[in-house]
Coordinates of N, CA and C in Angstrom, one line a residue:
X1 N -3.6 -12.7 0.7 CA -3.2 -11.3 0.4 C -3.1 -11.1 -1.1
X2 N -3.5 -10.1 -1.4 CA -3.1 -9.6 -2.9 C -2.1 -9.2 -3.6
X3 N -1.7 -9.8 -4.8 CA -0.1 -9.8 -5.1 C -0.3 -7.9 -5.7
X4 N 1.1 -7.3 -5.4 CA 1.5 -6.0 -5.7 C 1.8 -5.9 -6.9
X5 N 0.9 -5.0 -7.8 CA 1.3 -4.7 -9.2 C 1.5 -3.5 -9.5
X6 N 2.8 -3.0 -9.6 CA 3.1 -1.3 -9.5 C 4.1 -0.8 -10.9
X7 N 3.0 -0.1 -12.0 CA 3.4 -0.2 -13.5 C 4.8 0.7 -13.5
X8 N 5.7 0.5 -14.5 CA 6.7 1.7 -14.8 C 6.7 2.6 -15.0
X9 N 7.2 3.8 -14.6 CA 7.1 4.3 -14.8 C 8.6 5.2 -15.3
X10 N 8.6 6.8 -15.9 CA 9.6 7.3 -16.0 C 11.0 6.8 -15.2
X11 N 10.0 7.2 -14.1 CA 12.1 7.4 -12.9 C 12.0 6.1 -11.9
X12 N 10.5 5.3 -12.0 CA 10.4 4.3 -11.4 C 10.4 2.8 -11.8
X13 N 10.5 2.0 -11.2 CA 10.6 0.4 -11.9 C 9.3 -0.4 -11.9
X14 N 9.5 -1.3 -12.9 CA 8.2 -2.2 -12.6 C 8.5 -3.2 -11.5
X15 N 6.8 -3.5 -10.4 CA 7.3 -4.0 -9.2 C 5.8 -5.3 -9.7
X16 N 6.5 -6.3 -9.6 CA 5.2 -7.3 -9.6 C 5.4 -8.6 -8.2
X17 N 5.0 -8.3 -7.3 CA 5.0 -9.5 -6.1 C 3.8 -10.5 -6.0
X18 N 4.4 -11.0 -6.8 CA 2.7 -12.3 -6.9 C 2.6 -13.4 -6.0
X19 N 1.6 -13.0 -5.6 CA 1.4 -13.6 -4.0 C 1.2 -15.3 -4.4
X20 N 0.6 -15.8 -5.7 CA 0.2 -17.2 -6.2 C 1.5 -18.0 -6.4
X21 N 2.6 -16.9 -7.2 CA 3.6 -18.3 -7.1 C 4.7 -17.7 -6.4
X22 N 5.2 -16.8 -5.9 CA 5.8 -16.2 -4.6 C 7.4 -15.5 -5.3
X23 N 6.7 -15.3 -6.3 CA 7.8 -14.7 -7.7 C 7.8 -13.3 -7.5
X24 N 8.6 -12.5 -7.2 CA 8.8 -10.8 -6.8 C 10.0 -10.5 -7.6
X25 N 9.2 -9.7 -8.9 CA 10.0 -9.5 -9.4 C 10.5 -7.3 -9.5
X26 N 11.3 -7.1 -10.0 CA 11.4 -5.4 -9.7 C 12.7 -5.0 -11.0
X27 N 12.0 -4.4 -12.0 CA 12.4 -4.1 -13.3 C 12.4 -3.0 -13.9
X28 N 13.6 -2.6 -14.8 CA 13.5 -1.5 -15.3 C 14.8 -0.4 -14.9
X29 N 14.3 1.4 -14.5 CA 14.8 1.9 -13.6 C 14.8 2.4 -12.7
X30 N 15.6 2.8 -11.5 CA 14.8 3.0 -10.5 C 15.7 4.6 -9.9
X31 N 15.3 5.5 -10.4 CA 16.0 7.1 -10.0 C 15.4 8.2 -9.7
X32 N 14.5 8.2 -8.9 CA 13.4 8.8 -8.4 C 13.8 9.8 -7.8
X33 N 13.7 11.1 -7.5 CA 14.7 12.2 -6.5 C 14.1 11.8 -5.3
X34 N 13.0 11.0 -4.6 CA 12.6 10.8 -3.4 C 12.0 9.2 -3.6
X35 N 12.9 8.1 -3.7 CA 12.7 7.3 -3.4 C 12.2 6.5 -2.9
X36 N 12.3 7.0 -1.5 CA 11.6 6.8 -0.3 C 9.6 6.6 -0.2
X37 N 9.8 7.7 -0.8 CA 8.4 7.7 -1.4 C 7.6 6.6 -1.9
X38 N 8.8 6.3 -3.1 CA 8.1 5.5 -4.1 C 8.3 3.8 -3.4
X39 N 9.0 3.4 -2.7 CA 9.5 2.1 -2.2 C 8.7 2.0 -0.7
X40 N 8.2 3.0 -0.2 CA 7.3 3.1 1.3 C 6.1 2.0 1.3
X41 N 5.3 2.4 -0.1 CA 4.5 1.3 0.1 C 4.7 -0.2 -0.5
X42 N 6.0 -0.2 -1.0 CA 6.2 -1.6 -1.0 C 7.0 -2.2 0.4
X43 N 7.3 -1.1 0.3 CA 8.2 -1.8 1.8 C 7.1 -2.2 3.2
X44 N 5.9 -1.5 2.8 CA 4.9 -1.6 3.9 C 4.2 -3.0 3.4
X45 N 3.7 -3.2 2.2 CA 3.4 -4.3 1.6 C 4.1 -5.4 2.0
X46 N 5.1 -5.4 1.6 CA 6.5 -6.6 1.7 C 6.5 -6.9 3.4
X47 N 6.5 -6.0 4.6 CA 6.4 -6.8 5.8 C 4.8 -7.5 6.0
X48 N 4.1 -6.8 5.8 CA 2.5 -6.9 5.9 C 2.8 -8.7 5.6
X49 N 2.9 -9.1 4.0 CA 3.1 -10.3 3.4 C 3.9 -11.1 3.8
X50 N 5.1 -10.5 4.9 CA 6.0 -11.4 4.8 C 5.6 -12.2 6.6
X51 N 4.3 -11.6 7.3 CA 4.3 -11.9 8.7 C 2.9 -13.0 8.1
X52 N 2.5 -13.3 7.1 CA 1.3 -14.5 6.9 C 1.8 -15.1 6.0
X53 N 3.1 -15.3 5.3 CA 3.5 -15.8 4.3 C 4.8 -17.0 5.2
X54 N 4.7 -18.2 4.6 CA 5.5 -19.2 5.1 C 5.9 -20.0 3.7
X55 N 5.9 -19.7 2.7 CA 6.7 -20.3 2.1 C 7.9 -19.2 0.9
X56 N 8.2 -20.6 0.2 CA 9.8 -19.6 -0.1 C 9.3 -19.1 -1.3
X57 N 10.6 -17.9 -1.2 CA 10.6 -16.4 -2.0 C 11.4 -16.5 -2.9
X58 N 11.2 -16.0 -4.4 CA 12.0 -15.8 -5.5 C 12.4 -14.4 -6.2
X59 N 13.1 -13.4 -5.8 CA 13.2 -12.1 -5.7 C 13.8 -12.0 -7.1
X60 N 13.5 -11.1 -8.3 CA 14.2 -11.4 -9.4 C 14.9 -9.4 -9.7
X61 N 15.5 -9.0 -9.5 CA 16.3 -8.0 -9.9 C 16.8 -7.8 -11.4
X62 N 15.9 -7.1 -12.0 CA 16.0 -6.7 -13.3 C 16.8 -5.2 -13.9
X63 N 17.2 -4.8 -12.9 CA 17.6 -3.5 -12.8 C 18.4 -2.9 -13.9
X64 N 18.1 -2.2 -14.5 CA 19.3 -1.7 -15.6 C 19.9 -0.7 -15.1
X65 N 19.1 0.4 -14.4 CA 20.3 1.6 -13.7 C 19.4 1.9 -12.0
X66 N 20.1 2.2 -10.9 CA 19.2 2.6 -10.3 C 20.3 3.6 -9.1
X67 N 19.7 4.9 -8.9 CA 20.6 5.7 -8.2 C 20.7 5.6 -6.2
X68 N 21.3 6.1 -5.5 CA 22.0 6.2 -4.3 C 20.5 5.7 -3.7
X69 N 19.5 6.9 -3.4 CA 18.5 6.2 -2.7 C 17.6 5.5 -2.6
X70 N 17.7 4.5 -4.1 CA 16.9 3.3 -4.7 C 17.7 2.5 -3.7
X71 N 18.7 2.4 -3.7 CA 19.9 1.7 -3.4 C 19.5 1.3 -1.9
X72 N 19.6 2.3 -1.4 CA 19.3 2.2 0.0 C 17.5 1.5 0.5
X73 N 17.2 1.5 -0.4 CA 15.6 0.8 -0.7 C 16.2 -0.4 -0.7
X74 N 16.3 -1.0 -1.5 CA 17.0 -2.5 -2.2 C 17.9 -2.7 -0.9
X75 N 18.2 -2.0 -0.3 CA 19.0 -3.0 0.7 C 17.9 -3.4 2.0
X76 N 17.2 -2.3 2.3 CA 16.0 -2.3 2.7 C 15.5 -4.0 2.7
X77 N 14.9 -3.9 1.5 CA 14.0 -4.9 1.1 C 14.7 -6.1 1.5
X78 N 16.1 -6.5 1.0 CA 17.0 -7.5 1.6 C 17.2 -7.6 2.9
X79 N 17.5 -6.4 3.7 CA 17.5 -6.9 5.3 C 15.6 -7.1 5.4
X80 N 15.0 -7.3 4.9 CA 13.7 -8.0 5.5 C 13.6 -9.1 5.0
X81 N 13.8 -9.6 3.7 CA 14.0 -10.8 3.4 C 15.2 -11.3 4.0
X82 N 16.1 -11.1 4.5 CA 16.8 -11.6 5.1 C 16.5 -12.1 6.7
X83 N 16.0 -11.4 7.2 CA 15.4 -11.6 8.4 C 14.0 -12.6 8.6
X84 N 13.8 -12.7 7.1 CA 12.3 -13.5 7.1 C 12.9 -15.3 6.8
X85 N 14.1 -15.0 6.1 CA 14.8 -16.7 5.8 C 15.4 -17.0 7.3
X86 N 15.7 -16.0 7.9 CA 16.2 -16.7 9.4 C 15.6 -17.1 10.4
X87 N 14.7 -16.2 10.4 CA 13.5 -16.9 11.9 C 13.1 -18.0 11.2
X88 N 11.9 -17.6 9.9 CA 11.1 -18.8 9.2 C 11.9 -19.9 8.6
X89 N 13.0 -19.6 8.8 CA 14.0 -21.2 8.4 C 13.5 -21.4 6.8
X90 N 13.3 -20.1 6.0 CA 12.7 -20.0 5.0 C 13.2 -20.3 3.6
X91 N 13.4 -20.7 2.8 CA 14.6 -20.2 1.3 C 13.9 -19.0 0.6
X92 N 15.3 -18.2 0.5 CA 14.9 -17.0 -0.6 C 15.8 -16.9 -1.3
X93 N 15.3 -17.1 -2.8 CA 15.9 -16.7 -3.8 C 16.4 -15.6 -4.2
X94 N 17.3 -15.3 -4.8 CA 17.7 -13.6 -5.0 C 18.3 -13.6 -6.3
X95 N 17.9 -13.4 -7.4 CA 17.9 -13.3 -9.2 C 18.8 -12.2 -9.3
X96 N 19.8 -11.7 -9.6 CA 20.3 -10.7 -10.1 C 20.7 -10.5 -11.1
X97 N 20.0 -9.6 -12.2 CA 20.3 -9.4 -13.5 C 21.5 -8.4 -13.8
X98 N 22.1 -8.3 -14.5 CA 23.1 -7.7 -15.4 C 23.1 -8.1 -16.8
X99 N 23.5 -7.0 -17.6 CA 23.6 -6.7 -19.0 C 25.3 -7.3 -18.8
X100 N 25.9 -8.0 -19.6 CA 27.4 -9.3 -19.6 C 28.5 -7.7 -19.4
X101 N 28.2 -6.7 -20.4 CA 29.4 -5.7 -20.3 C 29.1 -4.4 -18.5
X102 N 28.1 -4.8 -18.1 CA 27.6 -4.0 -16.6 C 28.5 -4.1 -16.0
X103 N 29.5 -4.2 -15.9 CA 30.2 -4.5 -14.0 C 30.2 -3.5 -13.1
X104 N 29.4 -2.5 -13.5 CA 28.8 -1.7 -12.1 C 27.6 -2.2 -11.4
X105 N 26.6 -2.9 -12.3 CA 25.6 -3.2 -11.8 C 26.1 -5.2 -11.3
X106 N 27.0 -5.8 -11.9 CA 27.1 -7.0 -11.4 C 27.9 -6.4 -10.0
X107 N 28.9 -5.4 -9.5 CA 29.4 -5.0 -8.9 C 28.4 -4.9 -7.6
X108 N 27.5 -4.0 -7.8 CA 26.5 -3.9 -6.9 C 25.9 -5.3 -6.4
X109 N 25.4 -6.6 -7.3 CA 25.0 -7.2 -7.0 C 25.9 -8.4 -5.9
X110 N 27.2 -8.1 -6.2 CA 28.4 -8.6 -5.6 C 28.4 -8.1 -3.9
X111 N 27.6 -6.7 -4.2 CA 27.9 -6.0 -2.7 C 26.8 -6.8 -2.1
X112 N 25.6 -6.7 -2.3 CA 24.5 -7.5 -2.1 C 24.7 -8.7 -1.3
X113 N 25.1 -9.7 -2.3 CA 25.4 -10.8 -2.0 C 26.2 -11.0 -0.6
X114 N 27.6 -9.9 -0.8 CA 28.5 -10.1 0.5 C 27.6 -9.6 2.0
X115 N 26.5 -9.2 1.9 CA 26.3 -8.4 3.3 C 24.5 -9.4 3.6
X116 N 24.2 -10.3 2.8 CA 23.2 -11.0 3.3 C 23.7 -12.6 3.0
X117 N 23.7 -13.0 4.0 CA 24.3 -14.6 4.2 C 23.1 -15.2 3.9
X118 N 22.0 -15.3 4.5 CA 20.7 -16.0 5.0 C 20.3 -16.1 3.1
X119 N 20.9 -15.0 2.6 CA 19.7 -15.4 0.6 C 21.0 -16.0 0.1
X120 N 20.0 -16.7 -0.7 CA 20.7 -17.4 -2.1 C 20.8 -16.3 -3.5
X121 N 22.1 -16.1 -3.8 CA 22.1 -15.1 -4.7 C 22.6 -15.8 -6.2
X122 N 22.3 -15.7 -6.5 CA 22.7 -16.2 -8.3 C 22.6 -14.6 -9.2
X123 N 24.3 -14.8 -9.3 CA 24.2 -13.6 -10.6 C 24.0 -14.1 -11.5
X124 N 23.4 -13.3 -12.7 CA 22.8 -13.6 -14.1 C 23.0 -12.8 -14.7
X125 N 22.6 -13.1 -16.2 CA 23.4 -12.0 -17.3 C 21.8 -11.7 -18.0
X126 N 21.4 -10.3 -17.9 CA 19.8 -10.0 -19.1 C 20.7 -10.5 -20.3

């Protein structure tokens, strides 16, 4: 399958899921008035890849700001990667960036972390 390359934009993030070294990365911002929109076709991608894909996943969260229904995307994405480390007895990595003075965004990454057991989360400082 072909890795997903989806440029930045204004209100959206850069998305790169490279299918060769299994590095998914998602950067920038993410504040789109319809979210849903913008995350549908990765979210359709991301199962598509994740039902022929058997090895492990390195999710890297570069996020500097991202609003309510990004949010609700990103958790999205996690309960499928979560669900893909548990049947497939898989490892998934989960990168979480913050800026050192962020503690909204390390905060979020904290929520993250508490509500998916099955990923490996490592907070990180951009």
């Amino acid at each position: 399958m072909k890795s997903l390359i989806i440029t930045q934009e204004k209100y959206t993030p850069y998305i790169s899921f490279n299918t060769n070294t299994n590095i998914f990365d998602i950067a920038g911002e993410s504040y789109s008035e319809d979210a849903f929109v913008f995350y549908q076709a990765l979210l359709k991608w991301l199962s598509d890849y994740l039902k022929v894909n058997q090895r492990p996943i390195t999710l890297n969260f570069r996020l500097l700001y991202f609003n309510t229904s990004s949010s609700q995307a990103i958790f999205h994405i996690l309960e499928m990667l979560e669900e893909y480390a548990e049947d497939g007895n898989v490892d998934v990595q989960v990168n979480w960036y913050a800026k050192p003075n962020d503690s909204s965004m390390m905060e979020d990454g904290l929520y993250y972390q508490d509500n998916f057991d099955a990923l490996s989360f490592n907070m990180k400082t951009l």
